[in-house]
Structure formats: structure tokens, C-alpha cells
Short mmCIF file of C-alpha atoms in Angstrom, two decimals:
data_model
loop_
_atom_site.label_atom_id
_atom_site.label_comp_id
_atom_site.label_asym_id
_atom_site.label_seq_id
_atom_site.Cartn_x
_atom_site.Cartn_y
_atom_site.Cartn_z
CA UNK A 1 75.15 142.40 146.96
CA UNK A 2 73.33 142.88 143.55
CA UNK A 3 72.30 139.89 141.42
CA UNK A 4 74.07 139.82 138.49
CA UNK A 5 71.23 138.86 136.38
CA UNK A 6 67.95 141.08 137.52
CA UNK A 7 70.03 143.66 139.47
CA UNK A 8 67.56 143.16 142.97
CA UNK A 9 69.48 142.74 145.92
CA UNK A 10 70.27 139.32 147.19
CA UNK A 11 69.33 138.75 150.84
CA UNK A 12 71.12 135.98 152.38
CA UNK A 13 73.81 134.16 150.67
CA UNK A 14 73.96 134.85 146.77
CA UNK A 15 73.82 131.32 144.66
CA UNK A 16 76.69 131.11 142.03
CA UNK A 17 75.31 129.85 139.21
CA UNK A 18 77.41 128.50 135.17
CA UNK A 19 75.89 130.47 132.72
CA UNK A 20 77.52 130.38 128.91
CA UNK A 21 80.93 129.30 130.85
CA UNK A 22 80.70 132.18 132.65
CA UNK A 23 79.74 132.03 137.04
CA UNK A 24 77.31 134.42 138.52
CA UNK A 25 76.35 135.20 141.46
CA UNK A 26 72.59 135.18 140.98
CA UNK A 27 69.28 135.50 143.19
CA UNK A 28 66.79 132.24 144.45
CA UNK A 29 64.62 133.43 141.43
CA UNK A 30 68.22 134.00 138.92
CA UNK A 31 69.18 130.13 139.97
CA UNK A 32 67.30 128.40 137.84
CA UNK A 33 68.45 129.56 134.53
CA UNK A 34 72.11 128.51 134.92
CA UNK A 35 73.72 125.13 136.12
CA UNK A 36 75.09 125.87 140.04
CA UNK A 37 78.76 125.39 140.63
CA UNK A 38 80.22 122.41 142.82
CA UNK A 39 82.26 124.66 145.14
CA UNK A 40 84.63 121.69 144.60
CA UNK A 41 85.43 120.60 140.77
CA UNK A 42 87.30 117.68 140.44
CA UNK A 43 90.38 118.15 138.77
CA UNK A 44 91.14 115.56 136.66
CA UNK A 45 94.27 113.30 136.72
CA UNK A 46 95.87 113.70 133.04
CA UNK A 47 98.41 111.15 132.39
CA UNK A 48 101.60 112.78 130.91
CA UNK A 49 100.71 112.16 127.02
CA UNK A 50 103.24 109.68 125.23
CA UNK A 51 104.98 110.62 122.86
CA UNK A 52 104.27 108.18 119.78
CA UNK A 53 107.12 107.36 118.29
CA UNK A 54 107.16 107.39 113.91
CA UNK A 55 110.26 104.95 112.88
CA UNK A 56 112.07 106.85 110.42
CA UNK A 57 112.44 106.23 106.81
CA UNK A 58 115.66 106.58 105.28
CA UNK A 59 115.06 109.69 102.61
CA UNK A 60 115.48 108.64 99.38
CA UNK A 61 116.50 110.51 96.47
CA UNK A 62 113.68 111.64 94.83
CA UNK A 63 112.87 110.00 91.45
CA UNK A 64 113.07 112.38 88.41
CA UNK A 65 109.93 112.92 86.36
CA UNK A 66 112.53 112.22 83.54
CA UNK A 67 113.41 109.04 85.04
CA UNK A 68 110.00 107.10 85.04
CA UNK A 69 110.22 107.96 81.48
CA UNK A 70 113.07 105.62 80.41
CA UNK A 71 111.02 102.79 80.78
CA UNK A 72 108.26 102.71 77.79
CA UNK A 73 106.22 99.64 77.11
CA UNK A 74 107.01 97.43 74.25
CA UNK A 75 104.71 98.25 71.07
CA UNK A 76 104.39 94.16 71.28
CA UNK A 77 103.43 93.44 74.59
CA UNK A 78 100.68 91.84 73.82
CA UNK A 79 102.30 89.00 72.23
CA UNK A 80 104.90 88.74 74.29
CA UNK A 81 102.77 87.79 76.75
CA UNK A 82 100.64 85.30 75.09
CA UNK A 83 103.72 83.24 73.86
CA UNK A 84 105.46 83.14 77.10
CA UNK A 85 101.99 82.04 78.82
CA UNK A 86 101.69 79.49 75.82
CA UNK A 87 105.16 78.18 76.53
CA UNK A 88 104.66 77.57 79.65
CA UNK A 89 101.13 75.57 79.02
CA UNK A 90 98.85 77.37 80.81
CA UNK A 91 95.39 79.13 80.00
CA UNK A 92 94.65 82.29 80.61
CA UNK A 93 93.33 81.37 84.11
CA UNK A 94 95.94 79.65 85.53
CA UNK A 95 98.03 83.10 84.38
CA UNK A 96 95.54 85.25 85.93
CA UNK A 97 95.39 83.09 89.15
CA UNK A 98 99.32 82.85 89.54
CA UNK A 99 99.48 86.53 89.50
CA UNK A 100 96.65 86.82 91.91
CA UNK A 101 94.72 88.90 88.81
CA UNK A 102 91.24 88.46 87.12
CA UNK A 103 91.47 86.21 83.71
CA UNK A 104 89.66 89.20 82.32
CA UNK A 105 92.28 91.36 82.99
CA UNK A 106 94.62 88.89 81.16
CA UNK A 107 92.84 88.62 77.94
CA UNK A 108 91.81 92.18 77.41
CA UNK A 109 95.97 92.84 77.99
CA UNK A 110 96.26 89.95 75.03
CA UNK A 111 94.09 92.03 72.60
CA UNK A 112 95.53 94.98 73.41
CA UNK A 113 92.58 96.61 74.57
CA UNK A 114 93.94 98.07 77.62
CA UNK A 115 97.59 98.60 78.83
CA UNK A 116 99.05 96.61 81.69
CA UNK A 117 99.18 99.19 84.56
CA UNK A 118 103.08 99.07 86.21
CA UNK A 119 102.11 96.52 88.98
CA UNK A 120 100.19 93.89 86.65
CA UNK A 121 103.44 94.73 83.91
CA UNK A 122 105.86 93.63 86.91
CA UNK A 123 103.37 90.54 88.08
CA UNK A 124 103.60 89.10 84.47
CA UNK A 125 107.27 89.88 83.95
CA UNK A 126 108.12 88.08 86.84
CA UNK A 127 105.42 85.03 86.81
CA UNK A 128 106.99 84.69 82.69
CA UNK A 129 110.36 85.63 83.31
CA UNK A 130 109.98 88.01 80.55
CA UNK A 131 110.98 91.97 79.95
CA UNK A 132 108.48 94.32 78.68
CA UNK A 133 109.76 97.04 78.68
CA UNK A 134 112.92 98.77 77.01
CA UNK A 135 114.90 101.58 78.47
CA UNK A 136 114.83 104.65 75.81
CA UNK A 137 118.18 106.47 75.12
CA UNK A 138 118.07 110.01 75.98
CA UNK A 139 120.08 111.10 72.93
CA UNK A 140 116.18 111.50 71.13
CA UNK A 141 115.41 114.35 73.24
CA UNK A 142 116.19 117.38 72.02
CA UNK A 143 117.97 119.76 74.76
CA UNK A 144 117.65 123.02 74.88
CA UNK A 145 120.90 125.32 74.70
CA UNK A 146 119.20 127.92 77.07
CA UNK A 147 117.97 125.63 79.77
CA UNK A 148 120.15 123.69 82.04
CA UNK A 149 117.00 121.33 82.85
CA UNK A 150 114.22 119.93 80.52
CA UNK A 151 110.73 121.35 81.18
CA UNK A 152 107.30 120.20 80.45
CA UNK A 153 107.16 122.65 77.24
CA UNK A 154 110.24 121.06 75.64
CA UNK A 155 108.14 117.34 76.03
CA UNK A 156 104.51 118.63 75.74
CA UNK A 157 103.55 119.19 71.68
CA UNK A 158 100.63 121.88 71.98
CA UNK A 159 97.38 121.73 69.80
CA UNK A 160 96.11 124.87 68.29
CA UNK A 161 92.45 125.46 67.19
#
């Protein structure tokens, strides 16, 4: 037998050798550049995998685009807020810690520098018992006599340079 590295001839019992994943039967000088083989590998004991069962979630309708639309922000939310706060006596900080919310966050939404983001709009509704929002009518959209379905073009007003 030929060793399957340097091609001399083995004398004696060839050494298989793991080179690169691959076995070889190599000569004494061949052995050392490869890891030798165990003539017995233990196999090892793979537990039958377990299926991990996902509960599943009832599919709901999807919401239209259109739909989250309805909703708009009152152009007086501002006030709103601050009277129904008022009303109620309390600062600023007592509004901000009963909805679990920075006081900063409460009186920048009071001067109408930014806009209540959905979840803080549905923490003060519901901490005030107030409504800020107002469902639009769809009778001011115009519909196009072409198109079965509205598409961002017939929304979108395009600027030209």
C-alpha cells in the first residue's frame, strides 16, 4: 500500500490519519500532519427535537391605510388638555405621573410644540376622560370615476420645481 500523502510505500500497518475532513491512510512520517482517527467515534445520542409550539393568533382583518386616517387630531388639543387637567386640580406633574409620562412631555404637548404621539393621545384621553380626536367624513375625498380603490396619487399633492 502507497501513502496517500508522499506516495512511498507503507511497511507495516498504514496509520489513518483526518486531514481537511477527509481520512488517509498515511505513512509514520505522513502521521503527524493530520489528527488520527478513533477507530471507534462515539455516536452521539440526539434527543428527538421538540417541536415548539407558537399559540396561534386569531387573523385579523387587516386595517386599511384609509382607515387610520379617519381619526385626525383636534386643531385644539392643546387646550383641551390643559382645561381638563385644570379641572381636575392637578399640575402638570401629577398629569405626567398618572399617565406614567415625563412632565416635559406634558407641557411641550400644552404649547403645542410637539404632537401627542397615538399612545400618549390615548393615556391623556383616558386619565381626562376627554376625546381628541374627531372622525373625518369621507364625503371630502374626492373619488376617482376610473379607480375602484383610492391610491396614494389621489391623497399625495406633488411639488414641482
Amino acid at each position: 500500500m502507497q501513502c496517500e500523502i508522499c506516495g512511498a510505500e507503507i511497511r507495516g500497518k498504514p496509520i489513518c490519519v483526518t486531514i481537511d475532513n477527509s481520512e488517509l491512510q498515511v505513512c509514520q512520517k505522513c502521521a503527524p500532519y493530520g489528527k488520527p482517527v478513533d477507530k471507534r467515534s462515539p455516536v452521539s445520542r440526539k434527543v428527538s427535537p421538540v417541536v415548539r409550539t407558537v399559540p396561534r393568533t386569531e387573523k385579523r382583518p387587516k386595517k386599511d391605510f384609509f382607515d387610520i386616517l379617519k381619526d385626525e387630531l383636534l386643531d385644539d388639543y392643546d387646550h383641551i388638555i390643559r382645561e381638563a387637567r385644570e379641572a381636575r386640580g392637578w399640575s402638570q406633574e401629577d398629569l405626567a405621573e398618572n399617565i406614567k409620562e415625563k412632565a416635559s412631555l406634558i407641557k411641550k404637548i400644552e404649547r403645542s410644540e410637539i404632537v401627542p404621539e397615538d399612545s400618549v393621545r390615548k393615556k391623556l384621553e383616558h386619565a381626562l376622560n376627554i376625546k381628541l380626536t374627531e372622525r373625518l367624513d369621507d364625503a371630502g375625498q374626492e373619488v376617482s370615476h376610473m379607480k375602484k380603490d383610492t391610491t396614494l396619487g389621489d391623497i399625495v399633492k406633488i411639488k414641482r420645481k
